[in-house]
Each structure stands twice: as structure tokens, then as C-alpha cells.
Amino acid sequence: MLFQVEMTVRLPADMPEAEAAAIKAREKAYSQDLQRQGIWRHLWRVAGSYRNVSIFDCRDNAHLHEVLTGLPLFPWMEIAVTALCRHPSSIHEDDR
Amino acid sequence: MLFQVEMTVRLPADMPEAEAAAIKAREKAYSQDLQRQGIWRHLWRVAGSYRNVSIFDCRDNAHLHEVLTGLPLFPWMEIAVTALCRHPSSIHEDDR
Amino acid sequence: MLFQVEMTVRLPADMPEAEAAAIKAREKAYSQDLQRQGIWRHLWRVAGSYRNVSIFDCRDNAHLHEVLTGLPLFPWMEIAVTALCRHPSSIHEDDR
Amino acid sequence: MLFQVEMTVRLPADMPEAEAAAIKAREKAYSQDLQRQGIWRHLWRVAGSYRNVSIFDCRDNAHLHEVLTGLPLFPWMEIAVTALCRHPSSIHEDDR
Amino acid sequence: MLFQVEMTVRLPADMPEAEAAAIKAREKAYSQDLQRQGIWRHLWRVAGSYRNVSIFDCRDNAHLHEVLTGLPLFPWMEIAVTALCRHPSSIHEDDR
Amino acid sequence: MLFQVEMTVRLPADMPEAEAAAIKAREKAYSQDLQRQGIWRHLWRVAGSYRNVSIFDCRDNAHLHEVLTGLPLFPWMEIAVTALCRHPSSIHEDDR
Amino acid sequence: MLFQVEMTVRLPADMPEAEAAAIKAREKAYSQDLQRQGIWRHLWRVAGSYRNVSIFDCRDNAHLHEVLTGLPLFPWMEIAVTALCRHPSSIHEDDR
Amino acid sequence: MLFQVEMTVRLPADMPEAEAAAIKAREKAYSQDLQRQGIWRHLWRVAGSYRNVSIFDCRDNAHLHEVLTGLPLFPWMEIAVTALCRHPSSIHEDDR
Amino acid sequence: MLFQVEMTVRLPADMPEAEAAAIKAREKAYSQDLQRQGIWRHLWRVAGSYRNVSIFDCRDNAHLHEVLTGLPLFPWMEIAVTALCRHPSSIHEDDR
Amino acid sequence: MLFQVEMTVRLPADMPEAEAAAIKAREKAYSQDLQRQGIWRHLWRVAGSYRNVSIFDCRDNAHLHEVLTGLPLFPWMEIAVTALCRHPSSIHEDDR
């Protein structure tokens, strides 16, 4: 089941660089693991912002919640979730 | 080059059904043609609304404009465009 | 899987009363059928408005979409969907 | 008398973990006590956010205010209240 | 139990004057009857707008809904409801 | 001359309790003094929030400004003012 | 007593030109009469819009309401009122 | 050339009083100097807020920018600018 | 003196095609004439919308107002004006 | 390919002046280098604000992202991007 998720990151400008780098490294590893599992199906950067547009493929709402709240950057994120479903005009088999 | 596009359709409730059906049929054909060409890369329905979330792969901004204004439903749509680019954490080759 | 849905109805003030009554009667029958099936789990009126707050229990996003777009009043509704999941502090077994 | 309440929690990212854990533990106990009394009738997590959607059954507005301002997390919450009443199409006896 | 209610009236500019006058006359009678009963406790005009600020004293949310949806101008109104309760610093016995 | 005033208080969560208590005590005394003079005609708490809805009876705009900026909590308040006047349907002599 | 008032005019694009011209002529006469009386103290056009920014000098809120609702264009206007008072740094005697 | 400018001041509540008083004194002197030169043509306080509504008469946009960014309170202000011009119905010679 | 202007066009979907075409033709001629005079310095289409972003070089606010209200499409436009001035980091002589 | 970009800078009011000056100097150098390369085609100051309106000419969305996130002031900026394309009525060859 697919969800569009927009994540905007607001790290405080005075966070020590090493701390920020460590969190971002954990975020990257976490994200790539979920991508390999097919849960985080798409991940794009919004041009000009510290924001991404993502498509998640989760078993249900609870699964999505578990995945998103596990993000190392979650405490500094503003997150918007949109429930998606198959569009009748889509010809792509995996645009479920 | 990728763009996220959100289209919300607002057909007047009193449009004759046959007219609406004809426009939607042309919209579907137009959309599927662009999907087959790889220009309209993803198309999802937003659950509960007459709205979609789409990903377009266009040569440039002008190409995107030409494609969107050519939509048979364009006169009744509200459209929001977000320019995307590759995310450094993405592992998907085609999430350009 | 649960969703909170807010529906605001905007019937044009000049719709003939008989037409409005007929649509509302079909809406009521449709709604009560879904309530009996356990799909439309809760339905409340927002005090002072032609708006409701509802909780739906659907198999997935596609099921929710099918149910909502089937509403006889759908063409005159503004709908907002929020994906819900179980709260760790809930003691109610069916607040899934 | 029913009210829908949406609570969004914004704990500062730099609050000591032990302090946050202590407040959350008190919040959980407070919430479950009210659920057992039938005052906090429903409690759901909004998927992807530190936010909940709740239904309260209170004697009156003053009772609701007393209950909400007593929340251990109240100082860090943004709260939106919607007064509800029975919907004429509802078939659930307890969707008062 | 008290509620603050803001009502904004949007009569179409092309409604025949006689029709508008008839609806407003019924609105006035309806409003004054509720004022005499003590249900519509305060009624003020917002300076410069076709809008009012009102305080209602109702038995419960359902009573408020019944009173507001019975307004002859209801189909042309936008209504915002705020549940009120006694303020600990109030010295007015009837600011319940 | 009447004004509706909405005051939302945002005390920082880390303000020492004694300091907050002292400010609130002065606020209460200030408010009750104005109520006794008939200037602060109504004062209600918004259920579920640290916000009030008030009606002030002032000589003019300057008087209102003097009264509001004198509030001990003024530096932590967000204030919205609405100028009111008598409603032609009001039957209450003092809803001026 | 001074008020800043912003008026935005939204005449329907299909109003017959003669009708629009007649209303605007009455509006102009009404406005200039109030300017001569010193009630409509300032009147500026917002560059690029069918909107004005005005300063009114009225006896009280009721006077302002009477003046604004008497505008021939009132039914097609959106109006925002801001109550003003003398600024402690002003050196202009008539910026009351 | 006239501009309407709205300035909202947000001094941090914990700024030392002496520091705030010094900035405000410089602001007052700066403002009165510009008023004497005829550049800051009107200055009103918005009743109930730390906000003003002003009319500036500047040579051009650059002049306005220079004047506003020179305000001692500029770093703590939110500023909204509206370009004005003469209204065809104005009878005041200096409402340019 | 430069201004950024954003124009959004909302022609009614049921305007006869010939009428729309005639207005657009007049709009194009009007726009190109102003471009040739150097008044309408830049004109870009917003990708995916019937909206443009423009830069005007006018003598003053009144000139800008005259130019914009003369647009054949003005009655169907929503217009936002931003006063610009030279940026201290600009190296372009004509980015006045 | 052109983009309109609006950048609003929010430096904390308590940032040491030397630090702010150093960042701004690097920003200026960075900006002028991009202007010389023809990438940052226009740069204007919004009158009365610490905000600019800019036009960028980039190879694609990724190029724009690289350029914007490299801004020394990026961590304190709010950025809005609008994809532009040639307007059919434009007569300027370089308003691509």
C-alpha cells in the first residue's frame, strides 16, 4: 500500500557539525536499508530545499508510522502523509 | 529531469454527464500515451479525492508546461509543480 | 485499518429541494449500509455545520477511495483524509 | 457529550531524555485512567506524526477543559477542539 | 453551557430583494425568540461586515446544532463555533 | 463602545514556576479590577486552550489600547481585536 | 476615532457595463461627500488592484458600520477593519 | 510616491529592559526625524498590538528600502509593504 | 523603478472560445507594445499554470497601476505586486 | 532553463556582528561569481525586507539545487522555487 510522504528537515543552525553529521549518517543507512527492502520505494530531493518527496510501500498505516518515527532525523522533521491508491489511467503495474 | 505534480480536478457539478465522460476519455488516452513514452513516469490517485500525484520526466520546464497545458482537463485543474532532483541517499538508479 | 475522514457538504443554495432530498436519502441508505458492514465505524455531526467527522475501517487505501467516491454526495463534498493507527496508550481493543 | 480533540505534541529536541520519559509515563497513566472512566472514549495515533485524534465524552465544556489542561504534556501541546453531536444517519447507539 | 459563534452571511448579490427581505425578516423573528428564551445570550454586529459575534447558552452540543441549523439564513452562512467555559478570573456570575 | 478581544497566552515552558505564578496573580488582580469598573464586560475561557474570549467596553480605541497593553501577560500574548456595534436584531439593551 | 479600512471590490465580470458604471458613479459621489465631511480622511488606490486603503474618522464603531454598509459597492466588497489610535512617536497632531 | 507599511515588532520577552529602552529611544528619534522631513507622513498604532500602520512618501523603492532598513528596531520587525497611488475619487490634494 | 508582478488568469471555463481568443489577442498586442517601450522588462510563463512572472520598469506606482489596469485580461486576473530595488550584491547594471 | 527563486534570510538577532559580517561577505562573493558565470541572471532586493527575488539559469533541477544549497546563508534561508519557461507573448530573446 502506497503513501506519499513529504519530509522537511529543520536542524537548528547551531547544532555542532559532528553531531549533525552523525545523525545524517544514521539517517542515510536507515533509509538505504528500507530502500533495499522495497519499503521506501522512491526518494527525491526537492530542488533548493532540505526537503524530500518519498513514496513508501507499507503493509498498513501502523507499519508506515513505525517506519517514519524510526527515522534518526524524525525529531527535527515536519512530515505530511498522503494515502495513495492505484489510478484508473495508470499503465504501470507497480503504481499500485 | 523530474517534477512532482499535484492535479486537483474541479468539474462543475452540473456539467452534462456525456460531456464529462468525453473529456475524461480524452484525458485517459492522453495520459496513457505520455506514460508509454516514459514522460509521465508515475501516476497515483489520492485516496478520497479527485486528485492525483504524478511524477513527470521532461526535457526541461518548457516541455513540462507543454505537456501539462495539453491535458484535456487542464481548464478545470488546479496544478502545483515541485522541481525534483536526485537525493544523495537514493539507491534507485532511476530516481534521477 | 482506520482513517479519520472529515466531509464538508456544499450543496448549491438553489438546488431544487426535491433533488436535494433525493440525494440525501440515497446518501443515508449508502451510509447506513456501510455502518452495518462495520466499514463506516463512527459518524458524528460537527455542531453548527453541514460537516461530519467519521472513522472508516477499510482493507487498504484503495478500499477507502472506492467507498468515499461512491458517496451520493461526493460531487459536492470537500474531503480530508487522515491515516490512523493504534496509539500505544490506548486501552480499547478496537481502537486499532 | 462528545468532542473531537486533536493534540500535537512539540517537545523541545533538547529536553533531557529522562525528563521526557517521566512526562510521557505520567501522560500515559493519566490517559489510561480517563479511558477506564469512559471519558476518553477513543484515542488514535496519526500515522507519521507525534499527534493524536481523540474523542472525549464530557459532562460539559468546563469538564473538557479541566480534563485537557490536566494533561501532563499540556504545556507542549497544540490542541484543536470540535464540538460533536449525533448524526441523523448514524446507526450506532453510542455515537451520541 | 456557552458557545461563541461567528456567523458570516453571503447572500448572492443577485438574489431578488423581496426574497432577501423575507428571509431576513424570518431570521430576525427567529433570533429574537431565542433571545427571549435566554438561549441566544448576546448578539453583536462586526463593524463593517455582514457578520455577527454571538454567545449561545445551550443544553449541549446537539441543542446548539439544532438552534444553528434552524436559522433561516443558515444555507448562506459560514459558521465557526468555539466551546467556552468559565474563566477562573471572571467575577461575573453569569459568565458561566 | 464594545470590542471582542481574543487573547492567546504563550508562556515559555521553561519559565520558573514562581515567576509564572507571580505574573498570573497580577494578571488576575488587573483583570478583576477592570471587570469591577465595567470595562472588561465579559471574560470566558476557550475550552482546551490557554486562550480567552473577552468583551471590552471602552471609551475609544485609545482606551482599549491602554487597557490591553497594561496586561501583565501582554508580552506573551497574541491578541486579535474586533470592533463591534449594536445588532439590529438584538433585544438586549446592553449589547450596545 | 480612526480606523484603517481595506476594501477589495469583486464585481462579476459579466455585469452589464451600464450597471457597473451607475454603481461606481454613486460610489464616487458617496465617497466624496464623506471626504468633504472629514469622515473619510484618506483614500488611496492599491497599485495594480481594484482595492483601496482608507482611513476613516468616525464617532464610534456604530458610525463606522453605518458608513461602510452604506457604500453602493458594499455588496461586492470584502472589507477588513483595523482599529487605530495615536502612536506615542507621532508628531502629527491629526494622527489621532 | 506613497507606500503603506505595516510593522509588527517582536522583541524577545527576555531582552534586558535597559537594552529595549535604548533601542526604542533611538527608534523614536529616527521616526520623528523622518516625520519632520515629510518622509514618514502618517504613523498610527494598531489598538491592542505592538504594531503600527504607516504611510511613507519616498522618492522611489530604493529610498523606501533605505529608510526601513535603517530603523533601529528593523532586526525585530516583520514588515509588509503596499505600493499606493492616487485614487480617482479622492478629493484630498495630498493623497497622492 | 522595478516591480515584480505575478498575474494569475482565471477565465471562466464556459467563456465562448472566440471571445477568449479575441481578449488574448488584444492582451498579446498590449503586452508586446509595453515590452517594446521597455516598460514590461521581463515576462515568463510559470510552468504548468496559466500564470506569469513579470518585471515592470515604471516611473512610479501610479504608472504601474495604469499599465496593469489597462491589461485586456485584467478583469479575470489576480495580481500580486512586489516593489523591488537594487541589491547591493548585484553586478548587473540594469538590475536597478 | 530559468527558475524564479525567492530567498528570505532570518539571521538570529543575537548572532555576533563579526560572524554575520563574515557570512555575508562570503555570500556576496559567491553570488557575484555565479552572476559572472551567467547562472544567477537577475538579483533584486525586495523593498523593506531582508529578502531577494532572483532568476537563475541552470542546466537542470540538480544544478539549481547544487547552486542554492551552496549559498553561505543557506542554513538561515527560507527558499521558494518556481519553474519558469518562455512566455508566448515575450519578445525578449533571452527570457527563455
PDB file of N, CA and C in Angstrom, chain B residues 16-57:
ATOM      1  N   PRO B  16     -22.976  18.325 -18.078  1.00  0.00           N
ATOM      2  CA  PRO B  16     -23.681  17.141 -18.590  1.00  0.00           C
ATOM      3  C   PRO B  16     -22.769  15.915 -18.541  1.00  0.00           C
ATOM      4  N   GLU B  17     -23.344  14.789 -18.124  1.00  0.00           N
ATOM      5  CA  GLU B  17     -22.526  13.584 -17.930  1.00  0.00           C
ATOM      6  C   GLU B  17     -21.778  13.163 -19.188  1.00  0.00           C
ATOM      7  N   ALA B  18     -22.449  13.291 -20.325  1.00  0.00           N
ATOM      8  CA  ALA B  18     -21.811  12.858 -21.577  1.00  0.00           C
ATOM      9  C   ALA B  18     -20.576  13.725 -21.858  1.00  0.00           C
ATOM     10  N   GLU B  19     -20.711  15.012 -21.603  1.00  0.00           N
ATOM     11  CA  GLU B  19     -19.584  15.917 -21.843  1.00  0.00           C
ATOM     12  C   GLU B  19     -18.411  15.560 -20.917  1.00  0.00           C
ATOM     13  N   ALA B  20     -18.738  15.329 -19.638  1.00  0.00           N
ATOM     14  CA  ALA B  20     -17.691  14.960 -18.688  1.00  0.00           C
ATOM     15  C   ALA B  20     -17.022  13.657 -19.121  1.00  0.00           C
ATOM     16  N   ALA B  21     -17.835  12.689 -19.522  1.00  0.00           N
ATOM     17  CA  ALA B  21     -17.283  11.389 -19.910  1.00  0.00           C
ATOM     18  C   ALA B  21     -16.348  11.537 -21.106  1.00  0.00           C
ATOM     19  N   ALA B  22     -16.731  12.382 -22.054  1.00  0.00           N
ATOM     20  CA  ALA B  22     -15.897  12.567 -23.245  1.00  0.00           C
ATOM     21  C   ALA B  22     -14.553  13.191 -22.877  1.00  0.00           C
ATOM     22  N   ILE B  23     -14.592  14.194 -22.029  1.00  0.00           N
ATOM     23  CA  ILE B  23     -13.333  14.836 -21.627  1.00  0.00           C
ATOM     24  C   ILE B  23     -12.441  13.844 -20.897  1.00  0.00           C
ATOM     25  N   LYS B  24     -13.053  13.066 -19.984  1.00  0.00           N
ATOM     26  CA  LYS B  24     -12.255  12.097 -19.220  1.00  0.00           C
ATOM     27  C   LYS B  24     -11.660  11.021 -20.128  1.00  0.00           C
ATOM     28  N   ALA B  25     -12.403  10.627 -21.159  1.00  0.00           N
ATOM     29  CA  ALA B  25     -11.863   9.614 -22.074  1.00  0.00           C
ATOM     30  C   ALA B  25     -10.637  10.168 -22.809  1.00  0.00           C
ATOM     31  N   ARG B  26     -10.744  11.420 -23.232  1.00  0.00           N
ATOM     32  CA  ARG B  26      -9.587  12.024 -23.918  1.00  0.00           C
ATOM     33  C   ARG B  26      -8.400  12.186 -22.950  1.00  0.00           C
ATOM     34  N   GLU B  27      -8.730  12.530 -21.706  1.00  0.00           N
ATOM     35  CA  GLU B  27      -7.687  12.666 -20.680  1.00  0.00           C
ATOM     36  C   GLU B  27      -6.949  11.342 -20.490  1.00  0.00           C
ATOM     37  N   LYS B  28      -7.722  10.258 -20.418  1.00  0.00           N
ATOM     38  CA  LYS B  28      -7.115   8.945 -20.188  1.00  0.00           C
ATOM     39  C   LYS B  28      -6.187   8.573 -21.351  1.00  0.00           C
ATOM     40  N   ALA B  29      -6.663   8.782 -22.571  1.00  0.00           N
ATOM     41  CA  ALA B  29      -5.845   8.446 -23.738  1.00  0.00           C
ATOM     42  C   ALA B  29      -4.557   9.280 -23.755  1.00  0.00           C
ATOM     43  N   TYR B  30      -4.727  10.558 -23.487  1.00  0.00           N
ATOM     44  CA  TYR B  30      -3.570  11.472 -23.470  1.00  0.00           C
ATOM     45  C   TYR B  30      -2.566  11.032 -22.416  1.00  0.00           C
ATOM     46  N   SER B  31      -3.101  10.708 -21.229  1.00  0.00           N
ATOM     47  CA  SER B  31      -2.225  10.307 -20.125  1.00  0.00           C
ATOM     48  C   SER B  31      -1.491   9.009 -20.443  1.00  0.00           C
ATOM     49  N   GLN B  32      -2.208   8.044 -20.995  1.00  0.00           N
ATOM     50  CA  GLN B  32      -1.563   6.740 -21.244  1.00  0.00           C
ATOM     51  C   GLN B  32      -0.520   6.848 -22.357  1.00  0.00           C
ATOM     52  N   ASP B  33      -0.779   7.714 -23.304  1.00  0.00           N
ATOM     53  CA  ASP B  33       0.215   7.920 -24.356  1.00  0.00           C
ATOM     54  C   ASP B  33       1.519   8.472 -23.735  1.00  0.00           C
ATOM     55  N   LEU B  34       1.374   9.454 -22.852  1.00  0.00           N
ATOM     56  CA  LEU B  34       2.569  10.026 -22.207  1.00  0.00           C
ATOM     57  C   LEU B  34       3.252   9.004 -21.297  1.00  0.00           C
ATOM     58  N   GLN B  35       2.471   8.149 -20.663  1.00  0.00           N
ATOM     59  CA  GLN B  35       3.078   7.102 -19.834  1.00  0.00           C
ATOM     60  C   GLN B  35       3.887   6.145 -20.689  1.00  0.00           C
ATOM     61  N   ARG B  36       3.323   5.791 -21.838  1.00  0.00           N
ATOM     62  CA  ARG B  36       4.048   4.856 -22.714  1.00  0.00           C
ATOM     63  C   ARG B  36       5.358   5.451 -23.212  1.00  0.00           C
ATOM     64  N   GLN B  37       5.386   6.766 -23.410  1.00  0.00           N
ATOM     65  CA  GLN B  37       6.613   7.435 -23.851  1.00  0.00           C
ATOM     66  C   GLN B  37       7.623   7.623 -22.712  1.00  0.00           C
ATOM     67  N   GLY B  38       7.198   7.318 -21.481  1.00  0.00           N
ATOM     68  CA  GLY B  38       8.123   7.477 -20.350  1.00  0.00           C
ATOM     69  C   GLY B  38       8.164   8.896 -19.800  1.00  0.00           C
ATOM     70  N   ILE B  39       7.282   9.761 -20.297  1.00  0.00           N
ATOM     71  CA  ILE B  39       7.275  11.153 -19.831  1.00  0.00           C
ATOM     72  C   ILE B  39       6.492  11.279 -18.523  1.00  0.00           C
ATOM     73  N   TRP B  40       5.348  10.604 -18.459  1.00  0.00           N
ATOM     74  CA  TRP B  40       4.525  10.607 -17.230  1.00  0.00           C
ATOM     75  C   TRP B  40       4.930   9.337 -16.463  1.00  0.00           C
ATOM     76  N   ARG B  41       5.959   9.455 -15.644  1.00  0.00           N
ATOM     77  CA  ARG B  41       6.569   8.243 -15.071  1.00  0.00           C
ATOM     78  C   ARG B  41       5.739   7.560 -14.009  1.00  0.00           C
ATOM     79  N   HIS B  42       5.026   8.319 -13.199  1.00  0.00           N
ATOM     80  CA  HIS B  42       4.181   7.709 -12.170  1.00  0.00           C
ATOM     81  C   HIS B  42       2.885   8.483 -12.080  1.00  0.00           C
ATOM     82  N   LEU B  43       1.834   7.760 -11.728  1.00  0.00           N
ATOM     83  CA  LEU B  43       0.510   8.373 -11.622  1.00  0.00           C
ATOM     84  C   LEU B  43      -0.255   7.641 -10.529  1.00  0.00           C
ATOM     85  N   TRP B  44      -0.554   8.361  -9.440  1.00  0.00           N
ATOM     86  CA  TRP B  44      -1.325   7.757  -8.347  1.00  0.00           C
ATOM     87  C   TRP B  44      -2.546   8.602  -8.040  1.00  0.00           C
ATOM     88  N   ARG B  45      -3.595   7.955  -7.583  1.00  0.00           N
ATOM     89  CA  ARG B  45      -4.787   8.637  -7.124  1.00  0.00           C
ATOM     90  C   ARG B  45      -4.611   8.963  -5.632  1.00  0.00           C
ATOM     91  N   VAL B  46      -4.990  10.163  -5.210  1.00  0.00           N
ATOM     92  CA  VAL B  46      -5.032  10.482  -3.777  1.00  0.00           C
ATOM     93  C   VAL B  46      -6.326   9.900  -3.214  1.00  0.00           C
ATOM     94  N   ALA B  47      -6.220   9.043  -2.204  1.00  0.00           N
ATOM     95  CA  ALA B  47      -7.391   8.344  -1.681  1.00  0.00           C
ATOM     96  C   ALA B  47      -8.430   9.330  -1.151  1.00  0.00           C
ATOM     97  N   GLY B  48      -9.645   9.225  -1.689  1.00  0.00           N
ATOM     98  CA  GLY B  48     -10.753  10.035  -1.192  1.00  0.00           C
ATOM     99  C   GLY B  48     -10.962  11.339  -1.925  1.00  0.00           C
ATOM    100  N   SER B  49     -10.168  11.631  -2.953  1.00  0.00           N
ATOM    101  CA  SER B  49     -10.298  12.906  -3.660  1.00  0.00           C
ATOM    102  C   SER B  49     -10.188  12.709  -5.159  1.00  0.00           C
ATOM    103  N   TYR B  50     -10.670  13.691  -5.885  1.00  0.00           N
ATOM    104  CA  TYR B  50     -10.488  13.716  -7.340  1.00  0.00           C
ATOM    105  C   TYR B  50      -9.183  14.476  -7.580  1.00  0.00           C
ATOM    106  N   ARG B  51      -8.096  13.855  -7.181  1.00  0.00           N
ATOM    107  CA  ARG B  51      -6.779  14.492  -7.238  1.00  0.00           C
ATOM    108  C   ARG B  51      -5.748  13.407  -7.519  1.00  0.00           C
ATOM    109  N   ASN B  52      -4.665  13.751  -8.232  1.00  0.00           N
ATOM    110  CA  ASN B  52      -3.604  12.767  -8.382  1.00  0.00           C
ATOM    111  C   ASN B  52      -2.255  13.348  -8.000  1.00  0.00           C
ATOM    112  N   VAL B  53      -1.331  12.456  -7.724  1.00  0.00           N
ATOM    113  CA  VAL B  53       0.077  12.799  -7.522  1.00  0.00           C
ATOM    114  C   VAL B  53       0.826  12.124  -8.657  1.00  0.00           C
ATOM    115  N   SER B  54       1.625  12.901  -9.381  1.00  0.00           N
ATOM    116  CA  SER B  54       2.316  12.362 -10.549  1.00  0.00           C
ATOM    117  C   SER B  54       3.781  12.753 -10.538  1.00  0.00           C
ATOM    118  N   ILE B  55       4.568  11.936 -11.231  1.00  0.00           N
ATOM    119  CA  ILE B  55       5.977  12.258 -11.461  1.00  0.00           C
ATOM    120  C   ILE B  55       6.175  12.325 -12.966  1.00  0.00           C
ATOM    121  N   PHE B  56       6.676  13.475 -13.441  1.00  0.00           N
ATOM    122  CA  PHE B  56       6.945  13.651 -14.859  1.00  0.00           C
ATOM    123  C   PHE B  56       8.454  13.691 -15.094  1.00  0.00           C
ATOM    124  N   ASP B  57       8.841  13.135 -16.236  1.00  0.00           N
ATOM    125  CA  ASP B  57      10.247  13.173 -16.651  1.00  0.00           C
ATOM    126  C   ASP B  57      10.300  13.959 -17.957  1.00  0.00           C
TER     127      ASP B  57
END
